[in-house]
Tab-separated table of C-alpha atoms in Angstrom:
chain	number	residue	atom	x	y	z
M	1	UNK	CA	0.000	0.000	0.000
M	2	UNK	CA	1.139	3.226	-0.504
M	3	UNK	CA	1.963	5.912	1.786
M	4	UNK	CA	0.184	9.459	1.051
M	5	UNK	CA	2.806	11.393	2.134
M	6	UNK	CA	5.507	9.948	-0.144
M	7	UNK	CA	3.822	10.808	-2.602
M	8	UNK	CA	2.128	13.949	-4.826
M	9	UNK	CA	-0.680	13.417	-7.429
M	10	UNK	CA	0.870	15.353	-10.707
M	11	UNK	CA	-1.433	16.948	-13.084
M	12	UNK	CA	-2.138	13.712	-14.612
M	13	UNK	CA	-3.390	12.024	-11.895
M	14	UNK	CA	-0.110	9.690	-11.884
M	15	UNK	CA	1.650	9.766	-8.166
M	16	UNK	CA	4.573	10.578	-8.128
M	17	UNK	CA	7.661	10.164	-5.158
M	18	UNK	CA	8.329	12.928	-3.327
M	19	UNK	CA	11.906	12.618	-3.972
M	20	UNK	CA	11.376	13.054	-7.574
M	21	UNK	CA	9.505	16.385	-7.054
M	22	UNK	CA	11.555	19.401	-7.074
M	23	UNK	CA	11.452	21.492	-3.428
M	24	UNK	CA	9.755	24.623	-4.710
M	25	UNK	CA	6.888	22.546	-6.522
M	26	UNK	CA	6.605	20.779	-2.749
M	27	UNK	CA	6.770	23.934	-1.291
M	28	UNK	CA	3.982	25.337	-3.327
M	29	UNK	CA	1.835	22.389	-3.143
M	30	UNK	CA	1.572	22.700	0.715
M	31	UNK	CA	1.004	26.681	0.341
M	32	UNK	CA	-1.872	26.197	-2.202
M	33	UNK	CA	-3.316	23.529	-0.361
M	34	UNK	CA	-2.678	25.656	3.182
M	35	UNK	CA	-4.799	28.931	1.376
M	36	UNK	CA	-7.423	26.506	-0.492
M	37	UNK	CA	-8.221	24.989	3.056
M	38	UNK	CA	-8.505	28.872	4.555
M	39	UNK	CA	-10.611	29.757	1.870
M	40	UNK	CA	-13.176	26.539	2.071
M	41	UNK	CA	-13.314	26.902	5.538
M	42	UNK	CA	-13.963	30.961	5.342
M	43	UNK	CA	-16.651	30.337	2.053
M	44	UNK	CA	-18.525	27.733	5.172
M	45	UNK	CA	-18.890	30.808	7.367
M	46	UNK	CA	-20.000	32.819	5.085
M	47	UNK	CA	-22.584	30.726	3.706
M	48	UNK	CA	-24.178	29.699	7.724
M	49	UNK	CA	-24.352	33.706	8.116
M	50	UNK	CA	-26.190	34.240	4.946
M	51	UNK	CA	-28.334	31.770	5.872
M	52	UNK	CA	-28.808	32.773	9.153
M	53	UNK	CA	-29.402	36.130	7.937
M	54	UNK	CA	-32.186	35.202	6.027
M	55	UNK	CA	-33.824	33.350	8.375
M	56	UNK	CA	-33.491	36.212	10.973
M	57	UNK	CA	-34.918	38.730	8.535
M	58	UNK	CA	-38.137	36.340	7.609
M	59	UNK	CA	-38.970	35.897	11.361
M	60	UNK	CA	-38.794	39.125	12.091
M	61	UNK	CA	-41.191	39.544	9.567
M	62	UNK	CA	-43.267	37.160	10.651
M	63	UNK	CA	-43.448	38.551	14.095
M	64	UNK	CA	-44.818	41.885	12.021
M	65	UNK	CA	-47.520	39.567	10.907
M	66	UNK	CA	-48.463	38.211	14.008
M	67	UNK	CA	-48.635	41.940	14.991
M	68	UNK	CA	-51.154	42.685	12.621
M	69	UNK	CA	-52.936	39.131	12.630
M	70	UNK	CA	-51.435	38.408	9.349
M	71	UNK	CA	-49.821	35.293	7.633
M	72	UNK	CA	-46.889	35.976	5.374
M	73	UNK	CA	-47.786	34.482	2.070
M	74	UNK	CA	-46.579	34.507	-1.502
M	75	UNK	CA	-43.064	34.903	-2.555
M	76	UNK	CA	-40.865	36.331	-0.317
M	77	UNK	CA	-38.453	39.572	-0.841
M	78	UNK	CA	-38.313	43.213	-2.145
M	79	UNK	CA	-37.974	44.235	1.622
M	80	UNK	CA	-35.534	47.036	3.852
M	81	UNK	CA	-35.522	46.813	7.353
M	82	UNK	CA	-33.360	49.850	8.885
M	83	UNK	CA	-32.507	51.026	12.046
M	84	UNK	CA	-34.311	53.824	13.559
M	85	UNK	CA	-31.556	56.599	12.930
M	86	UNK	CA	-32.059	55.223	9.025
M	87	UNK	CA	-28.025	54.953	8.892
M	88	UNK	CA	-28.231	50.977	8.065
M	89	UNK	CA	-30.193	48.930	5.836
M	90	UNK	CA	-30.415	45.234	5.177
M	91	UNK	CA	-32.414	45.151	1.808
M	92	UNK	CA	-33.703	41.477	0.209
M	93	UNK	CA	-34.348	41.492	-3.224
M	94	UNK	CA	-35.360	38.819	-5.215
M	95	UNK	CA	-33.808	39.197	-9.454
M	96	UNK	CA	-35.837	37.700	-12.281
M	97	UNK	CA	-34.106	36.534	-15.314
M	98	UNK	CA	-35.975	36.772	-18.166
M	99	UNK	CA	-36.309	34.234	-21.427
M	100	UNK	CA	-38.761	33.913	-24.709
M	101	UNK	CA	-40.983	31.305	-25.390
M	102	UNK	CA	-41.921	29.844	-28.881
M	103	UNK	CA	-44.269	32.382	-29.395
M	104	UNK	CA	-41.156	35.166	-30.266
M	105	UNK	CA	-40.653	33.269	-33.014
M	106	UNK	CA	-44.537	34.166	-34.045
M	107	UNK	CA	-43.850	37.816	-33.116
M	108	UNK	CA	-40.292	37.715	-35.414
M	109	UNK	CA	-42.768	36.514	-38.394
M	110	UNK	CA	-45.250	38.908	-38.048
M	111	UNK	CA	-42.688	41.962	-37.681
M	112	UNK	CA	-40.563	40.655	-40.885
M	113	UNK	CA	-44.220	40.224	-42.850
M	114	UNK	CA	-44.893	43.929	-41.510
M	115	UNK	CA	-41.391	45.371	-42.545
M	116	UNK	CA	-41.765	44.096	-45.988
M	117	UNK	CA	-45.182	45.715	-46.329
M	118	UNK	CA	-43.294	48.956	-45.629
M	119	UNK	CA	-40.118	48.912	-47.420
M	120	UNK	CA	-40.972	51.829	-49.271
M	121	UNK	CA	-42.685	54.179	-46.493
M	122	UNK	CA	-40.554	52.964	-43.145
M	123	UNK	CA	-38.262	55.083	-41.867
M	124	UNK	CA	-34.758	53.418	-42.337
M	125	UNK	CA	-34.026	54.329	-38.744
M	126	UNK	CA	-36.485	52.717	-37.364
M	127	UNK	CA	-36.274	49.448	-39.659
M	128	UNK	CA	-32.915	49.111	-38.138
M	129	UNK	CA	-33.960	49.156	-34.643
M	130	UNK	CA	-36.695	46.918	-35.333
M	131	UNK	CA	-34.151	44.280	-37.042
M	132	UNK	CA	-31.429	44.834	-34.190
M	133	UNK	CA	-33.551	43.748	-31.929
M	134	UNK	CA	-33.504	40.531	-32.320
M	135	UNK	CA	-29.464	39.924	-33.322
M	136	UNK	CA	-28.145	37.892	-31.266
M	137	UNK	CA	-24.692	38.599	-29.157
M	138	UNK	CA	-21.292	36.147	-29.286
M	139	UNK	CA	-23.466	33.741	-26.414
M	140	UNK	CA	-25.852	32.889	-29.588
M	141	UNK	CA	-28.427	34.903	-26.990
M	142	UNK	CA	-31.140	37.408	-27.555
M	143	UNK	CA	-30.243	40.678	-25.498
M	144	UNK	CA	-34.080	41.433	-23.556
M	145	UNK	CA	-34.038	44.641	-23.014
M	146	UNK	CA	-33.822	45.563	-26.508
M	147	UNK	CA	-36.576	43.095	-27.309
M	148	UNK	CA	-39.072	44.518	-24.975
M	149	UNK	CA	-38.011	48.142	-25.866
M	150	UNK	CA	-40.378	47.142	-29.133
M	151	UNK	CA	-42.973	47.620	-26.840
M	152	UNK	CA	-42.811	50.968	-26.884
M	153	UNK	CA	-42.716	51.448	-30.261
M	154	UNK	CA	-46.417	52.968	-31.141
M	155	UNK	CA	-47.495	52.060	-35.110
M	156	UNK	CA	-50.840	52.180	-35.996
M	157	UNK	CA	-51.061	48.413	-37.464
M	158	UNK	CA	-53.076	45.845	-36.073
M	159	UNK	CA	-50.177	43.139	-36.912
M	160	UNK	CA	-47.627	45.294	-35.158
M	161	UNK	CA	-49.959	45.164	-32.093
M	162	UNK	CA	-50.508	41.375	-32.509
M	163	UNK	CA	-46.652	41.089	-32.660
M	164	UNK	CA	-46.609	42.803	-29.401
M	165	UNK	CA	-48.856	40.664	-28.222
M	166	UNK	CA	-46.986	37.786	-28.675
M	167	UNK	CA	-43.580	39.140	-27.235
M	168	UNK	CA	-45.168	40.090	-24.546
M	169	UNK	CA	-46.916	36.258	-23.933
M	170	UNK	CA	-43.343	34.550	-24.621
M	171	UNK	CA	-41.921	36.141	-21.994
M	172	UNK	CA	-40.758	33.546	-18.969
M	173	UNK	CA	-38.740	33.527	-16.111
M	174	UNK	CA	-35.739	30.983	-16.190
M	175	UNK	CA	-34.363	32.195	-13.087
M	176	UNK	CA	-35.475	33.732	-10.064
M	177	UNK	CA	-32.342	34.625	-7.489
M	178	UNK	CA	-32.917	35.934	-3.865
M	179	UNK	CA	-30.300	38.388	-2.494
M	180	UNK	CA	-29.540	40.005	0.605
M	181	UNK	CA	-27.541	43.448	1.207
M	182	UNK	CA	-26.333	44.897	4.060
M	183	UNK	CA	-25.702	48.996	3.634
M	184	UNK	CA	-24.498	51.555	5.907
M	185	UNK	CA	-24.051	55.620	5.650
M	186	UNK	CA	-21.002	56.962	5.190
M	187	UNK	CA	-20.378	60.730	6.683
M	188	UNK	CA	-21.919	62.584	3.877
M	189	UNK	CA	-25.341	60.765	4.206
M	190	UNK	CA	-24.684	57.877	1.292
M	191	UNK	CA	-25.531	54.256	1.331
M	192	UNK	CA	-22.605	51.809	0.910
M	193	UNK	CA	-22.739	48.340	0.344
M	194	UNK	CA	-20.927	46.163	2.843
M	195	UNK	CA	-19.117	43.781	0.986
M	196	UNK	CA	-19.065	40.182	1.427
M	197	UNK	CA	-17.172	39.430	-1.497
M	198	UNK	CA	-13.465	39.308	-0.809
M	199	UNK	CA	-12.736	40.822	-4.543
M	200	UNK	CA	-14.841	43.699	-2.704
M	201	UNK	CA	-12.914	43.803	0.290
């Protein structure tokens, strides 16, 4: 059987004898692993107080509802709780990400049957936001906002309006994140975030 600590695990997954391995590589194999463990151990914490955090914040809230003899129902978030000088703020928010459904591709036909129609009386300007729109970026994905911004677009066409329609009925949520931010004043009255992310640090 081999022993673990004559040996290192190389790249390839082949183990290799310590006495084989050069001292600096040794060295910076324990260092790594020595700043790795820190980290894991750190990321642990971090995660328990975020959870505790939100836990905290929901019963609170729940102790609001018993208050006013009131269940808390529904999805949860898009709430600040400060303290009573208003200098710090935890704020949860809860971040939709939006996709299209198949009936886009309904709304893309009906625009492209509509721009034909007015190839001679469009204005170019507008033909070209209408067609940017839907390009797509290096991802192969639709940018949204510009999408939606259609909507906003007023032309007196009953297919434009059905087009409209239809974006507006593809639209989905693929993801729905919660977050949680903790925010303090500084001396000239503005909120700053308190960062929990060590790039933020």
């Amino acid at each position: 059987m081999l022993e673990e600590n004559k040996y290192l695990k190389d790249r390839k997954g082949r183990l290799v004898p310590i006495q084989q391995i050069d001292e600096h590589d040794i060295e910076m194999d324990a260092f790594v692993r020595k700043q790795v463990s820190k980290a894991k151990e750190l990321q642990a914490v971090l995660r328990q107080f975020k959870q505790n955090a939100f836990d905290d914040c929901y019963a609170f809230m729940g102790l609001l509802a018993e208050k006013y003899n009131r269940k808390i129902g529904g999805q949860k978030g898009n709430v600040t709780f400060s303290t009573f000088d208003g200098s710090m703020q935890i704020r949860i928010a809860v971040q939709d990400t939006l996709t299209f459904g198949p009936e886009l591709q309904i709304a893309k036909q009906i625009i492209d049957e509509c721009l034909n129609d007015w190839a001679k009386d469009a204005n170019q300007n507008l033909k070209t936001l209408i067609t940017d729109a839907f390009e797509v970026d290096k991802e192969g994905e639709l940018n949204t906002g510009r999408i939606l911004s259609l909507r906003r677009i007023k032309i007196q066409d009953k297919r434009w309006e059905q087009a409209m329609d239809a974006i507006s009925e593809s639209l989905r949520i693929a993801v729905s994140k919660t977050y949680i931010n903790f925010k303090e004043k500084d001396h000239i009255g503005k909120y700053n975030n308190i960062s929990l992310d060590i790039a933020g640090v």
